[in-house]
mmCIF file of C-alpha atoms and ligand atoms in Angstrom:
data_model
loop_
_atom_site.group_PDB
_atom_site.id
_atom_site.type_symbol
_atom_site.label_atom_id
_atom_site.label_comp_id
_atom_site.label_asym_id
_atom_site.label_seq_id
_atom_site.Cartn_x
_atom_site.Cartn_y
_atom_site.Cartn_z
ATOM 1 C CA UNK A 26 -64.917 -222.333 -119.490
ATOM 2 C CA UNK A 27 -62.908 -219.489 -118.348
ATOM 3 C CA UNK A 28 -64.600 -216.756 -121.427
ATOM 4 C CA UNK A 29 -67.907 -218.068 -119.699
ATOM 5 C CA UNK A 30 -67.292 -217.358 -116.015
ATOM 6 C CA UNK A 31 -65.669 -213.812 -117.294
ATOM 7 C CA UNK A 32 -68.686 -212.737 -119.066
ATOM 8 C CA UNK A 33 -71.041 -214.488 -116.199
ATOM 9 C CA UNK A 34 -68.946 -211.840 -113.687
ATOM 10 C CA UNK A 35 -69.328 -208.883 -115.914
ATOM 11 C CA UNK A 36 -72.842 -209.472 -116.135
ATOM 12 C CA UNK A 37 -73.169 -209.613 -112.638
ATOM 13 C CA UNK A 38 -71.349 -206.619 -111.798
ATOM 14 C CA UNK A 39 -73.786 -204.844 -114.331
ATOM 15 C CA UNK A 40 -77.107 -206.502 -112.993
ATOM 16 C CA UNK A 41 -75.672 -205.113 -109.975
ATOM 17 C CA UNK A 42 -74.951 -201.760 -111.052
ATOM 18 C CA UNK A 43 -78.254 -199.872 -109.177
ATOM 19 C CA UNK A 44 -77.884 -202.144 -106.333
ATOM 20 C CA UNK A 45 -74.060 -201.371 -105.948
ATOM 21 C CA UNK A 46 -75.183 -197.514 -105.876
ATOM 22 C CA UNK A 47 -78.111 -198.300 -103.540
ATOM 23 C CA UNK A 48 -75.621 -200.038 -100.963
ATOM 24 C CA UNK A 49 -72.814 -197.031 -101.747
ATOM 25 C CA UNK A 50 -71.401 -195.641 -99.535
ATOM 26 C CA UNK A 51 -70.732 -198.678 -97.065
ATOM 27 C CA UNK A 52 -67.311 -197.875 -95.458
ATOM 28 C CA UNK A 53 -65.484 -194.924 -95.518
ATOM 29 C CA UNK A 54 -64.685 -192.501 -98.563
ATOM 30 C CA UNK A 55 -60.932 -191.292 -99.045
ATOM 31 C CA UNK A 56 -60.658 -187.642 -100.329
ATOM 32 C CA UNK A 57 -56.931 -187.249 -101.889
ATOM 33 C CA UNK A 58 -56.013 -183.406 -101.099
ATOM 34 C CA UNK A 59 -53.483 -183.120 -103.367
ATOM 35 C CA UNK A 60 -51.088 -180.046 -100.987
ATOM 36 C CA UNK A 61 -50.355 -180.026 -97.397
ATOM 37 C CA UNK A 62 -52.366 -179.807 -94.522
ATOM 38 C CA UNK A 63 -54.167 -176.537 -93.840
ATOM 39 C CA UNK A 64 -54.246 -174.848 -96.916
ATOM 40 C CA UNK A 65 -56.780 -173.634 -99.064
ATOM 41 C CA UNK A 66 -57.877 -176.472 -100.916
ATOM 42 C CA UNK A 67 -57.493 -178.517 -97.682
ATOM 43 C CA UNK A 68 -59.492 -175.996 -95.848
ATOM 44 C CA UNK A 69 -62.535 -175.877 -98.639
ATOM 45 C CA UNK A 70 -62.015 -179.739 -98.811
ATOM 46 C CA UNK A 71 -62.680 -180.792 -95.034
ATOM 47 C CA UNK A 72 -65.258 -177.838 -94.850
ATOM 48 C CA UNK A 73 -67.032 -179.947 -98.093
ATOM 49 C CA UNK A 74 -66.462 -183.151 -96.457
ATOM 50 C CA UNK A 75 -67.941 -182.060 -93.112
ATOM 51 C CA UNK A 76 -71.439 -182.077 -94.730
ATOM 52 C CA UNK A 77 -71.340 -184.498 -97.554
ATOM 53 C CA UNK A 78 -70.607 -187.594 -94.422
ATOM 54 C CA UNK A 79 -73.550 -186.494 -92.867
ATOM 55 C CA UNK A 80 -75.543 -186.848 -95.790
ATOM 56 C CA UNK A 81 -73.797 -189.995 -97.447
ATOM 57 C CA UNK A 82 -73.830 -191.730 -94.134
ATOM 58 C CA UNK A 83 -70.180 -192.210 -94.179
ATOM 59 C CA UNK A 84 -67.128 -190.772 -92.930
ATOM 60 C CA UNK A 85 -64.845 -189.142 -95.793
ATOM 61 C CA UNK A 86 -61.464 -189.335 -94.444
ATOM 62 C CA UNK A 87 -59.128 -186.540 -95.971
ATOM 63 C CA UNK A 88 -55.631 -187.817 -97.078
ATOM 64 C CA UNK A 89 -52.587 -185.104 -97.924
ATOM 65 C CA UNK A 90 -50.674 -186.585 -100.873
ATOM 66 C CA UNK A 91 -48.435 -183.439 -101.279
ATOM 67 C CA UNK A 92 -46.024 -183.001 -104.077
ATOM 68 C CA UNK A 93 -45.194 -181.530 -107.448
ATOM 69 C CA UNK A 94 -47.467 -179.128 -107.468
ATOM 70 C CA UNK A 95 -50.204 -180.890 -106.884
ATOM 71 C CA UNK A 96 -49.989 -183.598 -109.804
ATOM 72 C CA UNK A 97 -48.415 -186.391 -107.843
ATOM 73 C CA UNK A 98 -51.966 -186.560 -105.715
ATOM 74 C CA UNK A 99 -54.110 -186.461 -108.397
ATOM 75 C CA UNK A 100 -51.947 -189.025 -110.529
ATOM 76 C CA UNK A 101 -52.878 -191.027 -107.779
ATOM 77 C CA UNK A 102 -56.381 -190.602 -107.949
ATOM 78 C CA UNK A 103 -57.033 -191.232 -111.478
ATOM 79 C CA UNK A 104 -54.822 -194.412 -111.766
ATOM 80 C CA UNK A 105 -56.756 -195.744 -108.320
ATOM 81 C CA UNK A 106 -59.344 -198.253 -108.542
ATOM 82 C CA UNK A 107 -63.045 -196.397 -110.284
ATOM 83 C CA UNK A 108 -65.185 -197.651 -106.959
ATOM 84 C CA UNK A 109 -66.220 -194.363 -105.257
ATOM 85 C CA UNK A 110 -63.746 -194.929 -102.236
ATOM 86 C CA UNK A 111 -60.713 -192.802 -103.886
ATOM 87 C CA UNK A 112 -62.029 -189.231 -104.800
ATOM 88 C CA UNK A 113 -60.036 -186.081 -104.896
ATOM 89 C CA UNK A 114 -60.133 -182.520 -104.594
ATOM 90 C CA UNK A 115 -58.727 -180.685 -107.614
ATOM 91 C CA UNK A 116 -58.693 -176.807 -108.811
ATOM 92 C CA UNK A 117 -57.288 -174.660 -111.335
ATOM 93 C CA UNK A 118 -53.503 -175.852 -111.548
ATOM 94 C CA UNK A 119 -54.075 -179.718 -111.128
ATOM 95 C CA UNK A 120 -57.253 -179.724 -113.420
ATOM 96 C CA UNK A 121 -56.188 -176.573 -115.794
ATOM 97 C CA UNK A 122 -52.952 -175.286 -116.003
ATOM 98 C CA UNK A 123 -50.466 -178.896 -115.013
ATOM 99 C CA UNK A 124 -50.671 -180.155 -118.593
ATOM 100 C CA UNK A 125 -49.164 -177.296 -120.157
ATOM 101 C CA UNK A 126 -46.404 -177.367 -117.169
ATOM 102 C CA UNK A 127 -45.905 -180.786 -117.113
ATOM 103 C CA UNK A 128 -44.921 -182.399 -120.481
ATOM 104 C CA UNK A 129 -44.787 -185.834 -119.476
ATOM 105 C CA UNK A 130 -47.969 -185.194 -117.070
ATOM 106 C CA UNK A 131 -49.599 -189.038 -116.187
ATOM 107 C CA UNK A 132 -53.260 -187.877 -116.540
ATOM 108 C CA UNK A 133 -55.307 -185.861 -118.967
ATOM 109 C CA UNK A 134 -57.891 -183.872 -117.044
ATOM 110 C CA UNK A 135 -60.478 -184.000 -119.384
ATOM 111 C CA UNK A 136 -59.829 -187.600 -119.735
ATOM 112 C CA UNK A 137 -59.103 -189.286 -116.345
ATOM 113 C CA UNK A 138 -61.406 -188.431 -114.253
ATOM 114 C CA UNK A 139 -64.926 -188.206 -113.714
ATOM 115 C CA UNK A 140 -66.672 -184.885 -112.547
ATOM 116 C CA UNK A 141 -68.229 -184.761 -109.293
ATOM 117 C CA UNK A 142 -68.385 -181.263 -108.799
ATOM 118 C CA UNK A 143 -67.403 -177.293 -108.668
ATOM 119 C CA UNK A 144 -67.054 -176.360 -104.954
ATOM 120 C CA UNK A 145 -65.307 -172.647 -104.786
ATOM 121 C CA UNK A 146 -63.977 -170.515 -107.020
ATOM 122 C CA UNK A 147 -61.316 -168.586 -104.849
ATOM 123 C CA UNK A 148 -60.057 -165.255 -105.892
ATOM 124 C CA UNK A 149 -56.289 -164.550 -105.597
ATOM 125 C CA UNK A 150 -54.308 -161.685 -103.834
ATOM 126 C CA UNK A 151 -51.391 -160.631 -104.398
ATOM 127 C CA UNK A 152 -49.881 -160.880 -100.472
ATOM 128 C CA UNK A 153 -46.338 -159.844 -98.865
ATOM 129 C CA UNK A 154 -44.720 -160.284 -95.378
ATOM 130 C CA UNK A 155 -45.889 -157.826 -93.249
ATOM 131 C CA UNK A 156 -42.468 -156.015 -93.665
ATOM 132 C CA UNK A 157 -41.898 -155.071 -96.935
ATOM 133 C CA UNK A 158 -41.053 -151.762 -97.769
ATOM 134 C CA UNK A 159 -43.790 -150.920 -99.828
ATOM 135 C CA UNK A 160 -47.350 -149.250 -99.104
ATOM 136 C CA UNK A 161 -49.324 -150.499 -102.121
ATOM 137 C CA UNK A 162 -49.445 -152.445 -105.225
ATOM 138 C CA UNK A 163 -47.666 -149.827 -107.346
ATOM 139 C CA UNK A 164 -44.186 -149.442 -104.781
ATOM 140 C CA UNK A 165 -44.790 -152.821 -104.448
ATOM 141 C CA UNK A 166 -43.953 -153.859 -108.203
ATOM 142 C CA UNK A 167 -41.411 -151.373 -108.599
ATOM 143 C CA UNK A 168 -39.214 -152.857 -105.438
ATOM 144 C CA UNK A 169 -39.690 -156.142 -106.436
ATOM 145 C CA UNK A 170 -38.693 -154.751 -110.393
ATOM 146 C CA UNK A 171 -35.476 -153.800 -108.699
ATOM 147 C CA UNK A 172 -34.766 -156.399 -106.578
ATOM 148 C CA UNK A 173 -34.991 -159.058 -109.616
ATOM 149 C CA UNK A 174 -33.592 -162.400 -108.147
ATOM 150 C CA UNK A 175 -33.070 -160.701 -104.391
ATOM 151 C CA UNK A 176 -36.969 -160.953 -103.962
ATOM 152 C CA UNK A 177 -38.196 -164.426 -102.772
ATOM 153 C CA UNK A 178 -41.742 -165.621 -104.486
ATOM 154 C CA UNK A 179 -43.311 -168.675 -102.174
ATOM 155 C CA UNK A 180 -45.516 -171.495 -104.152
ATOM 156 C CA UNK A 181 -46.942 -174.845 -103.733
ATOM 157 C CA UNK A 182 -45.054 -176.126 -106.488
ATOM 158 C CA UNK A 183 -44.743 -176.018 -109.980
ATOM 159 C CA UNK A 184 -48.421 -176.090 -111.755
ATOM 160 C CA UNK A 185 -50.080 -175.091 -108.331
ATOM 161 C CA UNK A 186 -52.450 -172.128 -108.590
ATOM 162 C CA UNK A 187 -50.088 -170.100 -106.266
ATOM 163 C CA UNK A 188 -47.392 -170.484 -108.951
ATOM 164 C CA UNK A 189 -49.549 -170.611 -111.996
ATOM 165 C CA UNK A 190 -51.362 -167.157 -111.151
ATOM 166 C CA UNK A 191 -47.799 -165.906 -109.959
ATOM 167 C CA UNK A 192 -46.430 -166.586 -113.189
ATOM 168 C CA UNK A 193 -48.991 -164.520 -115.038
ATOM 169 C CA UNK A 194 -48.217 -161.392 -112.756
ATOM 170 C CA UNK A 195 -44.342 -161.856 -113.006
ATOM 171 C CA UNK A 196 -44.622 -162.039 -116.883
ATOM 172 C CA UNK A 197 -47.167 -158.653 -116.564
ATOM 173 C CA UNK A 198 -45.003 -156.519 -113.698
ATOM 174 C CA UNK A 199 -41.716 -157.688 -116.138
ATOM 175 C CA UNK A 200 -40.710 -159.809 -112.141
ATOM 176 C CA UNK A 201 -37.879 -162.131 -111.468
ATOM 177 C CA UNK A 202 -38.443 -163.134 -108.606
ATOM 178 C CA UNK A 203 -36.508 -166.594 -106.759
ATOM 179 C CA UNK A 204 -38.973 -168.934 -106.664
ATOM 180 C CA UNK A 205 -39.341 -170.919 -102.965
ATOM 181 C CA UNK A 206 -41.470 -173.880 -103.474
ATOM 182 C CA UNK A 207 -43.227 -175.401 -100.253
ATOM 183 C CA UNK A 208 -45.921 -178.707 -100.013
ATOM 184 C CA UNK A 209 -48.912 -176.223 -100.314
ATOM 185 C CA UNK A 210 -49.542 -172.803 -99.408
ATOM 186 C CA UNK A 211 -49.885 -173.518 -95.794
ATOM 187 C CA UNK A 212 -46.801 -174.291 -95.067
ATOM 188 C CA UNK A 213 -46.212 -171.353 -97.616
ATOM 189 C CA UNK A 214 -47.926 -168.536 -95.346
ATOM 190 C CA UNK A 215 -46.208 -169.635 -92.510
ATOM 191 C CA UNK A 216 -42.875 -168.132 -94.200
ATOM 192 C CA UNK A 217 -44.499 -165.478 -95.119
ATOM 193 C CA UNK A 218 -45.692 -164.575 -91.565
ATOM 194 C CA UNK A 219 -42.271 -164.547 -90.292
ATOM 195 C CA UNK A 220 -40.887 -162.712 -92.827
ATOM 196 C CA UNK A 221 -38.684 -166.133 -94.501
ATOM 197 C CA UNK A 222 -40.233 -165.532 -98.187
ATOM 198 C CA UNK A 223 -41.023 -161.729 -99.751
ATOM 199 C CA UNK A 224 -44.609 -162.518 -101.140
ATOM 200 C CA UNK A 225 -46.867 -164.911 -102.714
ATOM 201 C CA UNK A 226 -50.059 -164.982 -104.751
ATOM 202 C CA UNK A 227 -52.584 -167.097 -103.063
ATOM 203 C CA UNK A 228 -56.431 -168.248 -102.831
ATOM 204 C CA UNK A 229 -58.535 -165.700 -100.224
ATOM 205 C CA UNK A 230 -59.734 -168.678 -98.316
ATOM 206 C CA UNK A 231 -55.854 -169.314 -97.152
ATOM 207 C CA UNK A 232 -55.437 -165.861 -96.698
ATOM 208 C CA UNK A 233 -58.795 -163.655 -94.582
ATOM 209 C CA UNK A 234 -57.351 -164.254 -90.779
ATOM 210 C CA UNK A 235 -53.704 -163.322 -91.533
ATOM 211 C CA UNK A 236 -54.801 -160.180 -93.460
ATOM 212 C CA UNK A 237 -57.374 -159.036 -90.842
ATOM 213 C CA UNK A 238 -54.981 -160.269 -87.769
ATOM 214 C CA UNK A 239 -52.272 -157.948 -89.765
ATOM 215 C CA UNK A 240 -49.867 -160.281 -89.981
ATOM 216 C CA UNK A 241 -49.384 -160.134 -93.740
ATOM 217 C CA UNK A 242 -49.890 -156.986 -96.245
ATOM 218 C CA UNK A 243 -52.335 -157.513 -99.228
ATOM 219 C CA UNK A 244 -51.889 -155.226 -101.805
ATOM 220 C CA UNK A 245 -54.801 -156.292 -104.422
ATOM 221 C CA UNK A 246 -57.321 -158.979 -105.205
ATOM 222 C CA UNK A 247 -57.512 -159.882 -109.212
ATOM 223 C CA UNK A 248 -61.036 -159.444 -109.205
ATOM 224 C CA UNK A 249 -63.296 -156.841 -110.802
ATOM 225 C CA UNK A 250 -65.172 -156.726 -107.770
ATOM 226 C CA UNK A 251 -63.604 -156.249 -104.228
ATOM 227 C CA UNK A 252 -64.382 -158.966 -102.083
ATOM 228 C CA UNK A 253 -67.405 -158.913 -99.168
ATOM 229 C CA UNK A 254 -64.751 -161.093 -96.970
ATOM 230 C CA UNK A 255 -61.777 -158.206 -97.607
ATOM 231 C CA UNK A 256 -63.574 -154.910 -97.918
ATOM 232 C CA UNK A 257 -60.755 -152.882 -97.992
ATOM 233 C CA UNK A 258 -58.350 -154.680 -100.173
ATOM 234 C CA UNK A 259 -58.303 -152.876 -103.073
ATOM 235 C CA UNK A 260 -58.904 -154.640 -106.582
ATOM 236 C CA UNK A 261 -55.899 -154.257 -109.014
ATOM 237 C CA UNK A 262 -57.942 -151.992 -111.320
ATOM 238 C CA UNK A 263 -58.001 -149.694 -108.309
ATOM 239 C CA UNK A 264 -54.477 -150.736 -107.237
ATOM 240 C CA UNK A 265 -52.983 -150.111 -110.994
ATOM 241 C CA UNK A 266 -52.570 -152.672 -112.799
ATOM 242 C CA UNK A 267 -56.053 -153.728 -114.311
ATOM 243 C CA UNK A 268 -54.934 -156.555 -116.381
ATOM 244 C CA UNK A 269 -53.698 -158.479 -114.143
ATOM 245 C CA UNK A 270 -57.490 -160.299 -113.693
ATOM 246 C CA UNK A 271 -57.012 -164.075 -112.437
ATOM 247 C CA UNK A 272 -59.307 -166.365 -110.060
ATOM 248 C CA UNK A 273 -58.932 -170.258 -109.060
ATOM 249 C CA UNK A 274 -61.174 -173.132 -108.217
ATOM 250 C CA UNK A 275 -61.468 -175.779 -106.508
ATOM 251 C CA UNK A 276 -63.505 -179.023 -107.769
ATOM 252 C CA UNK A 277 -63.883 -182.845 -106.673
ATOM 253 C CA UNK A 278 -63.455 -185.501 -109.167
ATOM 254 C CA UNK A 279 -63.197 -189.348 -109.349
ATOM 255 C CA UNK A 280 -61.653 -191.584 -111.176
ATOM 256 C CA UNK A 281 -62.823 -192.518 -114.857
ATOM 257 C CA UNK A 282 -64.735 -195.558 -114.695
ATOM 258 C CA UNK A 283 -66.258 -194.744 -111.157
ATOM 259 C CA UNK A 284 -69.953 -195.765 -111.970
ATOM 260 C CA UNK A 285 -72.364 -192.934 -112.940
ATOM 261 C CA UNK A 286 -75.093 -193.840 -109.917
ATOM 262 C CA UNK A 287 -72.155 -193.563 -107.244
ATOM 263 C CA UNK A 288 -70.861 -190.094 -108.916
ATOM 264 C CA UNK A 289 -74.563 -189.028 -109.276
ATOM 265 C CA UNK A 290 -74.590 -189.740 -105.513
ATOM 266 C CA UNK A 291 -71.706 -187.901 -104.627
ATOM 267 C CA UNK A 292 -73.037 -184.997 -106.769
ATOM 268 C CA UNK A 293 -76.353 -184.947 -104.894
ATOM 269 C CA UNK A 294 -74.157 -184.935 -101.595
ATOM 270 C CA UNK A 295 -72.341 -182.530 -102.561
ATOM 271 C CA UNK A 296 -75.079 -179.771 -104.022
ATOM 272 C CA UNK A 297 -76.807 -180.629 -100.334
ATOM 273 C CA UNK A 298 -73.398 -179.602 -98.724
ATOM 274 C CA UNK A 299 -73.715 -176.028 -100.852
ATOM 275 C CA UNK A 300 -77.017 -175.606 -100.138
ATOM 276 C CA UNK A 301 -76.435 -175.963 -96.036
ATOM 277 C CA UNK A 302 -76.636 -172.605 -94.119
ATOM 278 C CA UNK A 303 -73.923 -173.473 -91.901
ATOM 279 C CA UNK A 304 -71.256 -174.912 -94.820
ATOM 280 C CA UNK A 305 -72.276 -171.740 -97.420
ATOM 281 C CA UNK A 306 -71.321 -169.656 -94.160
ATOM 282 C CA UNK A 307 -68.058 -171.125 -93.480
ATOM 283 C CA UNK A 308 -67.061 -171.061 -97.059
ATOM 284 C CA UNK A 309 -68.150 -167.283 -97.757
ATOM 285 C CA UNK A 310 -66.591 -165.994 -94.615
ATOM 286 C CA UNK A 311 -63.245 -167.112 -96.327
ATOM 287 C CA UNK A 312 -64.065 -165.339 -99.364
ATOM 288 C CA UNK A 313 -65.146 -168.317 -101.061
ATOM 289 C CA UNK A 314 -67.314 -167.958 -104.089
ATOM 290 C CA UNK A 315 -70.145 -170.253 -104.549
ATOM 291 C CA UNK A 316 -71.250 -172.206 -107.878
ATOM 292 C CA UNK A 317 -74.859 -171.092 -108.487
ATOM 293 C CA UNK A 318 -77.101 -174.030 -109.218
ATOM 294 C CA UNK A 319 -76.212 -174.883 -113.176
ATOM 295 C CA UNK A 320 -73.060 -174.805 -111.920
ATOM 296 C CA UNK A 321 -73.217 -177.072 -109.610
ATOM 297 C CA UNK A 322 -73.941 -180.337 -112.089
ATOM 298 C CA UNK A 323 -71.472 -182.619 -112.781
ATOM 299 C CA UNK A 324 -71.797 -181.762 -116.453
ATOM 300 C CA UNK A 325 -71.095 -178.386 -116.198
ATOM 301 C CA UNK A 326 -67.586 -179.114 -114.324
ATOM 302 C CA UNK A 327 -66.610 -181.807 -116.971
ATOM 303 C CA UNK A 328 -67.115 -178.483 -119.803
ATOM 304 C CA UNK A 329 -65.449 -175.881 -117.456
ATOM 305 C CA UNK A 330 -62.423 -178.317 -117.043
ATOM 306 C CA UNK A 331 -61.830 -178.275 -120.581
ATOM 307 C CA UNK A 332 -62.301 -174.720 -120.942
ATOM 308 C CA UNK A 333 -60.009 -174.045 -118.172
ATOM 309 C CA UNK A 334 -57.464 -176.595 -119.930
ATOM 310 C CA UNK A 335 -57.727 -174.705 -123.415
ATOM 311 C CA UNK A 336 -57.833 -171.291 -121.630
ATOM 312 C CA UNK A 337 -53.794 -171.926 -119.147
ATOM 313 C CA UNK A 338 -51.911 -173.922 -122.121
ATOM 314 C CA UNK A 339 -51.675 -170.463 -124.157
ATOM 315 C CA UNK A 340 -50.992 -168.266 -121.174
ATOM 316 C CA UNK A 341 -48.182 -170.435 -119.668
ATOM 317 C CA UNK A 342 -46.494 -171.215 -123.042
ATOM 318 C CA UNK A 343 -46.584 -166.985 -124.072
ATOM 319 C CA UNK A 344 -45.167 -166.560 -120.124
ATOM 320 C CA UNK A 345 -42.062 -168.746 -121.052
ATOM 321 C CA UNK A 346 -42.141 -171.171 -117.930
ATOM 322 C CA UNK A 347 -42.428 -174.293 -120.055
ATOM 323 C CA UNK A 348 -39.472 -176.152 -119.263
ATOM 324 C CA UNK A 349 -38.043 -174.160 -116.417
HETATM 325 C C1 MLT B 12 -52.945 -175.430 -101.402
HETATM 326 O O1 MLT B 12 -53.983 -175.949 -100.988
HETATM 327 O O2 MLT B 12 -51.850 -175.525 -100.830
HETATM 328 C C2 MLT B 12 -53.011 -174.620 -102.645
HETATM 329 O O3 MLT B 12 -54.162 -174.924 -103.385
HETATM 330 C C3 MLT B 12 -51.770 -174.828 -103.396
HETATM 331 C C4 MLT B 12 -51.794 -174.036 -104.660
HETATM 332 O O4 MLT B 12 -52.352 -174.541 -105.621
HETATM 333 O O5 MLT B 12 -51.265 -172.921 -104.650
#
């Protein structure tokens, strides 16, 4: 009796299937931000959200689950129930680099979740409080060189992009920095605007109003290009040290087993969202950079996130941090 009624509910919940998506969303949509408050993926998350609940109908309510570097949010995204109620917003360290940090990590990226879609990729700077004794990139690396341990490195945590893209330059510059970890890099710049922490390397979107208020120094972007939002922040080609080439991103994602239709929706929401005048504006003017259209499809996130995977795990291993 009971192997009838169990196949009698699963067929249901199929026959149901379109008609679930048709009635989705009909209550609110949690997005897990995996860092604190009022940092960058926070900022490009709410900024998403904004538009996406005016098109879905329904408020998407933004909740912080800070900690270890951004893994202990998204473990509890993909072990939440596959409805289209729990989504997340990921990026480069939680979706690329964690698994080589993390040995024991409780999700496989290109396993446990389902891909809604690219948002931002966000170039990172290499930033210092506003009093550091040096007047660009190249005194810059030599003090800190000196300094070794006496130099203080803030990060969201161990996998973040902050300390991912930080570990790349410290293995470069030959850098030893201590390493202050924080909830995200909000709470992060915060130190660094009163001088508590030496520098950091962050996303631009966390970073254009400090710069331009002068209340931090940035001494290079790791792009090829300068940035439209930073004109005069000089690339590190110009700045000296040309290899040091590194950007982020930051993606949404559901859990595996959240039907196609209701991550097709969210998709569609979400390509609206980049296609709005007034969210493309708020995004850019941070120094965002925006997924062109083939981009934008779920598809093409589920292939970047295993490209991004393949691409860290070598990098992080030849920088030594494993294990630290
Ligand atoms: C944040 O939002 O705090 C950052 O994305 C953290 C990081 O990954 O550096």
């Amino acid at each position: 009796m009971r192997t009838i009624l169990t196949a009698l509910s699963v067929a249901a919940a199929f026959a149901a299937g379109p008609a679930m998506a048709q009635a989705y969303p009909n209550k609110p949509i949690t997005m897990i931000v995996p860092f604190a408050a009022g940092g960058p993926t926070d900022v490009i998350a709410r900024i998403a959200a904004d538009n996406m609940s005016k098109t879905l109908g329904q408020q998407i309510v933004i909740e912080n689950v800070a900690g270890a570097g951004g893994t202990t949010g998204s473990t509890r995204t993909a072990q939440s129930v596959p409805d289209g109620y729990t989504i997340m917003m990921g990026h480069m360290g939680t979706h690329g680099a964690a698994p080589a940090l993390y040995p024991n990590l409780k999700y496989d990226p290109t396993k446990d979740f389902e891909p809604i879609g690219m948002v931002a990729g966000t170039p990172i700077l290499i930033v210092a409080k506003k009093t550091f004794p040096a007047k660009d990139l190249k005194e810059f690396l030599a003090k800190a060189k000196a300094d070794g341990d006496k130099i203080n490195e803030a990060h969201a945590g161990i996998g973040s992009v902050s300390h991912t893209t930080c570990l790349l330059l410290n293995a470069q510059a030959g850098l030893k920095p201590t390493q202050v970890p924080y909830k995200g890099t909000g709470p992060a710049l915060n130190d660094l605007v009163s001088g508590q922490v030496d520098f950091m390397c962050d996303q631009i979107v966390n970073l254009v109003e400090q710069i331009k208020g002068g209340n931090i120094k940035a001494y290079a972007i790791a792009t090829p290009e300068r940035s439209p939002a930073l004109p005069d922040v000089p690339t590190t080609k110009e700045a000296g040290l040309p290899e040091y080439q590194v950007s982020a991103w930051n993606a949404m994602f559901a859990p595996k087993g959240t039907p196609k239709d209701i991550t097709a929706k969210l998709n569609d929401a979400l390509q609206k969202a980049l296609a709005d005048e007034n969210t493309r504006k708020r995004l850019l003017e941070l120094g965002a950079v925006l997924p062109d259209k083939a981009g934008q499809t779920q598809d093409a996130l589920g292939t970047f996130v295993g490209q991004e995977v393949a691409r860290w795990t070598p990098v992080i291993k030849a920088s030594g941090a494993v294990g630290q």
